[in-house]
CSV table of C-alpha atoms in Angstrom, one decimal:
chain,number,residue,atom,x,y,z
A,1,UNK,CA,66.1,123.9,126.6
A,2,UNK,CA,62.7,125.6,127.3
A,3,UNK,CA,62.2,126.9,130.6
A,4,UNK,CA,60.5,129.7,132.8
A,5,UNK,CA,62.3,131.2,135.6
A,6,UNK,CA,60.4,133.2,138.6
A,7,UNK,CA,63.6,134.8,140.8
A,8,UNK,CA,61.2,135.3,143.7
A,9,UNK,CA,60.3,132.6,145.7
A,10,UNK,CA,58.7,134.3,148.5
A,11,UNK,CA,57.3,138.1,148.5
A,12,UNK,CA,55.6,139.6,151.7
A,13,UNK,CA,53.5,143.0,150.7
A,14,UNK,CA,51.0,144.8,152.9
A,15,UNK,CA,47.4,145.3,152.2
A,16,UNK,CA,46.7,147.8,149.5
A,17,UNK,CA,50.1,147.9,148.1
A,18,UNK,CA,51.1,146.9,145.0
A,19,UNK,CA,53.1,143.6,143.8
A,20,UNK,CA,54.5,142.9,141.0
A,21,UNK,CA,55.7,139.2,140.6
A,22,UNK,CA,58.6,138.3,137.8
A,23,UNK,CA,58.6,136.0,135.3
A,24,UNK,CA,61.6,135.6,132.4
A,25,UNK,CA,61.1,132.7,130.0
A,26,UNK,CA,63.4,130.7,127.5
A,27,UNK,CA,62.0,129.5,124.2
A,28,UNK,CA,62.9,128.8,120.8
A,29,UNK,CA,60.0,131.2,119.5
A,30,UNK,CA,57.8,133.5,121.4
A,31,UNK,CA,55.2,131.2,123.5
A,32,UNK,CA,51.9,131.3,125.0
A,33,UNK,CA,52.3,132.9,128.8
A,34,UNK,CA,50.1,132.3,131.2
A,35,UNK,CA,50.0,133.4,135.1
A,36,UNK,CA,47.9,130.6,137.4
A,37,UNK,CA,47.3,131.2,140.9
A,38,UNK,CA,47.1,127.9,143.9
A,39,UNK,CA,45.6,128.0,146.9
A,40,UNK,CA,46.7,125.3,149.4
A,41,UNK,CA,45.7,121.8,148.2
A,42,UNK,CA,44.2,122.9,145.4
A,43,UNK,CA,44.5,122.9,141.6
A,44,UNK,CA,45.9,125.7,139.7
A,45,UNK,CA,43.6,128.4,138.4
A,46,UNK,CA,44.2,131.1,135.5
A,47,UNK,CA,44.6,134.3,136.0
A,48,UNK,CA,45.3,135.4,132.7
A,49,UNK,CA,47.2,134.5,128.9
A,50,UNK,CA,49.1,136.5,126.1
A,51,UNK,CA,49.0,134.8,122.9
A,52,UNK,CA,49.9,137.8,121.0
A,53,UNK,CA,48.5,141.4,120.3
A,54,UNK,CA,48.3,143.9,122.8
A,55,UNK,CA,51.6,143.3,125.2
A,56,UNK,CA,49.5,144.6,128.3
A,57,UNK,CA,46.8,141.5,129.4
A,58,UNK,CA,43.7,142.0,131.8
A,59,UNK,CA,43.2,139.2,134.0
A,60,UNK,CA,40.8,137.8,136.7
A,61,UNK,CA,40.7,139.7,140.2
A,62,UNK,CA,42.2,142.5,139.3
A,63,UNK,CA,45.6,140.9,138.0
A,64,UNK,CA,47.3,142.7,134.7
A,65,UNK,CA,50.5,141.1,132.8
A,66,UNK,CA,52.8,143.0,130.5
A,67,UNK,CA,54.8,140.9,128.2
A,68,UNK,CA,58.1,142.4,127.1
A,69,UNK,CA,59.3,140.5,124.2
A,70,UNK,CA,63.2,142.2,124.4
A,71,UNK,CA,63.2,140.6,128.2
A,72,UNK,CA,61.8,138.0,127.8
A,73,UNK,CA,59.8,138.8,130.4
A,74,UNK,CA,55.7,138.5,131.6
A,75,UNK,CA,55.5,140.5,134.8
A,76,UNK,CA,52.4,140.2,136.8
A,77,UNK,CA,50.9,143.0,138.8
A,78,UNK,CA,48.3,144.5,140.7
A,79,UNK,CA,47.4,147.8,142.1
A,80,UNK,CA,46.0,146.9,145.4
A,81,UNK,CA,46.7,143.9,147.3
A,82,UNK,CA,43.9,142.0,149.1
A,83,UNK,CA,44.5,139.3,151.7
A,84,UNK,CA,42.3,136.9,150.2
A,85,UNK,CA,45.5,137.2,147.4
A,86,UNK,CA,47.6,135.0,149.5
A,87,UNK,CA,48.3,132.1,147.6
A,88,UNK,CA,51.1,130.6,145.2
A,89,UNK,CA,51.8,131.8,142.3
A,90,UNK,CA,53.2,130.1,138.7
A,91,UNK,CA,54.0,131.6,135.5
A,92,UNK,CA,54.0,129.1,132.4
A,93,UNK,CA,54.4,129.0,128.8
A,94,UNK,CA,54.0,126.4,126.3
A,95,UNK,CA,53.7,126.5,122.4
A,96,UNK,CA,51.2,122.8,123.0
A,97,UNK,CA,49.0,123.5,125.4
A,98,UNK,CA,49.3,120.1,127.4
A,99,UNK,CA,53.0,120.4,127.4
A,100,UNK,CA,53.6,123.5,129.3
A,101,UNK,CA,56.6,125.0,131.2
A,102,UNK,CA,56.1,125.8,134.9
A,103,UNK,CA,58.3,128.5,136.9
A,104,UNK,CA,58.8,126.7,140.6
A,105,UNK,CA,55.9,129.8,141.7
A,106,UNK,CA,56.4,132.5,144.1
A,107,UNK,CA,54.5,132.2,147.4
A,108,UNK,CA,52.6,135.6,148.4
A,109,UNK,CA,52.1,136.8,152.2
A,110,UNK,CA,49.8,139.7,152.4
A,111,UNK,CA,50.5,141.2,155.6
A,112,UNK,CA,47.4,143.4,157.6
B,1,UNK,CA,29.7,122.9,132.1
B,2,UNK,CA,31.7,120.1,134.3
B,3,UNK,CA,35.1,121.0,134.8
B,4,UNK,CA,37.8,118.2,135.5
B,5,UNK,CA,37.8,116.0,138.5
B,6,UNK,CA,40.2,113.6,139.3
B,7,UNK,CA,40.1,111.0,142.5
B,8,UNK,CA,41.1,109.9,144.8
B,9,UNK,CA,41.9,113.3,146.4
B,10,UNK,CA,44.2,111.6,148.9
B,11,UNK,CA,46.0,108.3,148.9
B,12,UNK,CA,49.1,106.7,150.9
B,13,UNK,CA,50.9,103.8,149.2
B,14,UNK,CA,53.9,101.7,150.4
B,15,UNK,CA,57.5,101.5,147.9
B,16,UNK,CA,57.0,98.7,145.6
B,17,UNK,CA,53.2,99.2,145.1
B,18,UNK,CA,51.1,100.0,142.0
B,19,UNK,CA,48.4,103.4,141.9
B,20,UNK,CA,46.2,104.6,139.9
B,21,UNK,CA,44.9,107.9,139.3
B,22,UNK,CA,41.4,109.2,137.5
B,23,UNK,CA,40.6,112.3,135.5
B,24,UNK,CA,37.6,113.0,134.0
B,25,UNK,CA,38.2,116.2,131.2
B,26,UNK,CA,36.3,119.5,131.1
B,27,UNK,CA,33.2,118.7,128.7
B,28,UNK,CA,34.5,119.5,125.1
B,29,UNK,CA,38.0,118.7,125.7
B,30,UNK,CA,39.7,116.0,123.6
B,31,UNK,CA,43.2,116.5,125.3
B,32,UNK,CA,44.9,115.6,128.7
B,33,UNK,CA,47.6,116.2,130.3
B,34,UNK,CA,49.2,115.1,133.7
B,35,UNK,CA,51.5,116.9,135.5
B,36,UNK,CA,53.0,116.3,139.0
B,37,UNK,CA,53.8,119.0,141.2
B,38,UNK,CA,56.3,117.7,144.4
B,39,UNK,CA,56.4,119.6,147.3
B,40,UNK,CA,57.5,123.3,146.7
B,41,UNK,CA,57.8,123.3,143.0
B,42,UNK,CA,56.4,123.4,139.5
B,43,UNK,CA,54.1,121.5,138.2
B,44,UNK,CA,56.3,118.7,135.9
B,45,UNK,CA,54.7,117.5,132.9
B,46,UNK,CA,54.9,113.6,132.6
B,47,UNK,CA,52.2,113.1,129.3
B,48,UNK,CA,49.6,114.3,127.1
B,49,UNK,CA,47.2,112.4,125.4
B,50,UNK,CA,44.7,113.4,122.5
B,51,UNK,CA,42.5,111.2,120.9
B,52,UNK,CA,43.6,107.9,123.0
B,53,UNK,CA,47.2,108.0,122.3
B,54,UNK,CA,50.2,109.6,124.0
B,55,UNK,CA,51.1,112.4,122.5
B,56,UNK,CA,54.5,113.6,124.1
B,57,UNK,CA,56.0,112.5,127.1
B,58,UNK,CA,58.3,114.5,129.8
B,59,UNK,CA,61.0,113.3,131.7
B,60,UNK,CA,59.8,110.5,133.4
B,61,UNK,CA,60.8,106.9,133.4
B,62,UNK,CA,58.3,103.8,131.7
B,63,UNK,CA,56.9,102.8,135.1
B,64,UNK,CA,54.7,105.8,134.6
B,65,UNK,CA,52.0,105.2,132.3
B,66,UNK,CA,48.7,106.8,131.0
B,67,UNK,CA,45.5,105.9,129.0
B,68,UNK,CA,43.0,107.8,127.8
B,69,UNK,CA,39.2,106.3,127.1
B,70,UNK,CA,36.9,107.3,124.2
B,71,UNK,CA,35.2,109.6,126.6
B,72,UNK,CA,38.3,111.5,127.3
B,73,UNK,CA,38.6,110.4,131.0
B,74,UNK,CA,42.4,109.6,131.5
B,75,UNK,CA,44.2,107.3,134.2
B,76,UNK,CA,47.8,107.9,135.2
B,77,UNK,CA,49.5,104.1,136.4
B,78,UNK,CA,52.5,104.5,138.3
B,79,UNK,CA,54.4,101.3,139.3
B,80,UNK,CA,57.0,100.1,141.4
B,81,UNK,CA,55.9,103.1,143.7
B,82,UNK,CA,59.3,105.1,144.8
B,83,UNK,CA,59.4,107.7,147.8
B,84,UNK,CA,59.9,110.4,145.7
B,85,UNK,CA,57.3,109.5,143.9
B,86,UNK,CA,55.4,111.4,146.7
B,87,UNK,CA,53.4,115.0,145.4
B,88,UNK,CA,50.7,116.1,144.1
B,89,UNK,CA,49.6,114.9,140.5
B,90,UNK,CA,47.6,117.2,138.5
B,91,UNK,CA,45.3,116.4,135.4
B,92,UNK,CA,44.7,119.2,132.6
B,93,UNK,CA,42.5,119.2,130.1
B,94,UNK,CA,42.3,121.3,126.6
B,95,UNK,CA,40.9,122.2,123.6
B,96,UNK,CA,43.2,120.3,121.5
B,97,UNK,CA,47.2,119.8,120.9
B,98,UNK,CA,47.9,123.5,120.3
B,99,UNK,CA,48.9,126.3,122.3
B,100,UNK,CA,46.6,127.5,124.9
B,101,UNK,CA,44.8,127.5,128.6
B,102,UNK,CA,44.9,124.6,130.5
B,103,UNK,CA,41.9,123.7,133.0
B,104,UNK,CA,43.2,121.8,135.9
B,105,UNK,CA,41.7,119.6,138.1
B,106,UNK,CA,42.0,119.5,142.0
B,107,UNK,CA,44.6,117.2,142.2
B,108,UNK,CA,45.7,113.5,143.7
B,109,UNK,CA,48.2,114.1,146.6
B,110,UNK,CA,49.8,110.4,146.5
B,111,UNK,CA,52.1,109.7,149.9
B,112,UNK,CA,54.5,107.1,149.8
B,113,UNK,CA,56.0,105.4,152.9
């Protein structure tokens, strides 16, 4: 069965460090993966795909992904942690768009 | 460009009663999808629809039921309202049936007591 794991369900960084968030899928084939970020009652937002190409992807707000294909893995990162980062994270994949596969996300506390 | 809405925003039902959601798809998009997320998980995807007609279904019984109008605008009908029925349901739109980005809407959070 497809499915996307995230192993952390809470992470707590300062401001200015650096996170990295993990992601491990399981598919058939290689999928499309794609990073979202929710705020509080809100909607999901993208932060950034890999559909092939360049294993290292450039997203919004200063978010980066590297896909490793021999872990199975899409990692997210960022250098520098802001507050305004604080949110809930989800990592998906999907080979049909509508039908995607959601990790259960990892909530992110930026502390001062 | 308009990007998806759905209402209402909030609702609280009782068990045994009948909802309706509304999406309206980002302009271009022929496909959407509804997902509900409950309470510190994953968004779960229930259907897809392209083109008026389901297109793939997740793991959820017959009581939940979708349509899709020549416009694109999509209504999710869940009846026979259960407690756990309780979360947030999410509409996504998309380009088409392939792989890709979705664009999500705010959400419905639906309560039921």
């Amino acid at each position: 069965a497809q499915s996307v794991t995230q192993p952390d369900i809470h992470i707590t960084v300062s401001e200015g460090a650096s996170l990295e968030l993990r992601c491990n899928y399981s598919y058939g084939a290689t999928p499309y993966l794609f990073w979202y970020v929710q705020s509080p009652g809100q909607g999901l937002q993208l932060l950034l795909k890999y559909f092939s190409g360049d294993t290292l992807v450039q997203g919004i707000k200063g978010f980066e992904a590297e896909f490793k294909r021999s872990q199975s893995s899409f990692n997210l990162r960022k250098p520098s942690v802001h507050w305004s980062d604080a949110a809930e994270y989800f990592c998906a994949a999907n080979t049909n768009a509508g039908k995607s596969t959601f990790g259960d996300g990892t909530t992110l506390t930026v502390k001062p | 460009e308009t990007g998806v809405t759905q209402s209402p925003t909030h609702l609280i039902k009782t068990r045994g009663q009948q909802v309706t959601l509304r999406c309206s798809s980002q302009s271009g998009h022929n496909t959407v999808s509804w997902y509900q997320q409950a309470l510190g998980q994953g968004p779960q995807f229930i259907f897809q629809y392209y083109r008026e007609e389901e297109n793939g279904r997740g793991n959820f019984p017959p009581r939940f039921s979708g349509l899709q109008f020549p416009n694109y605008s999509s209504e999710l009908n869940v009846n026979a309202l259960e407690l756990d029925d309780s979360a947030l349901y999410l509409c996504a739109s998309s380009f088409s049936r392939g792989p890709g980005e979705l664009f999500f809407g705010e959400g419905s959070r639906l309560t039921v007591l």
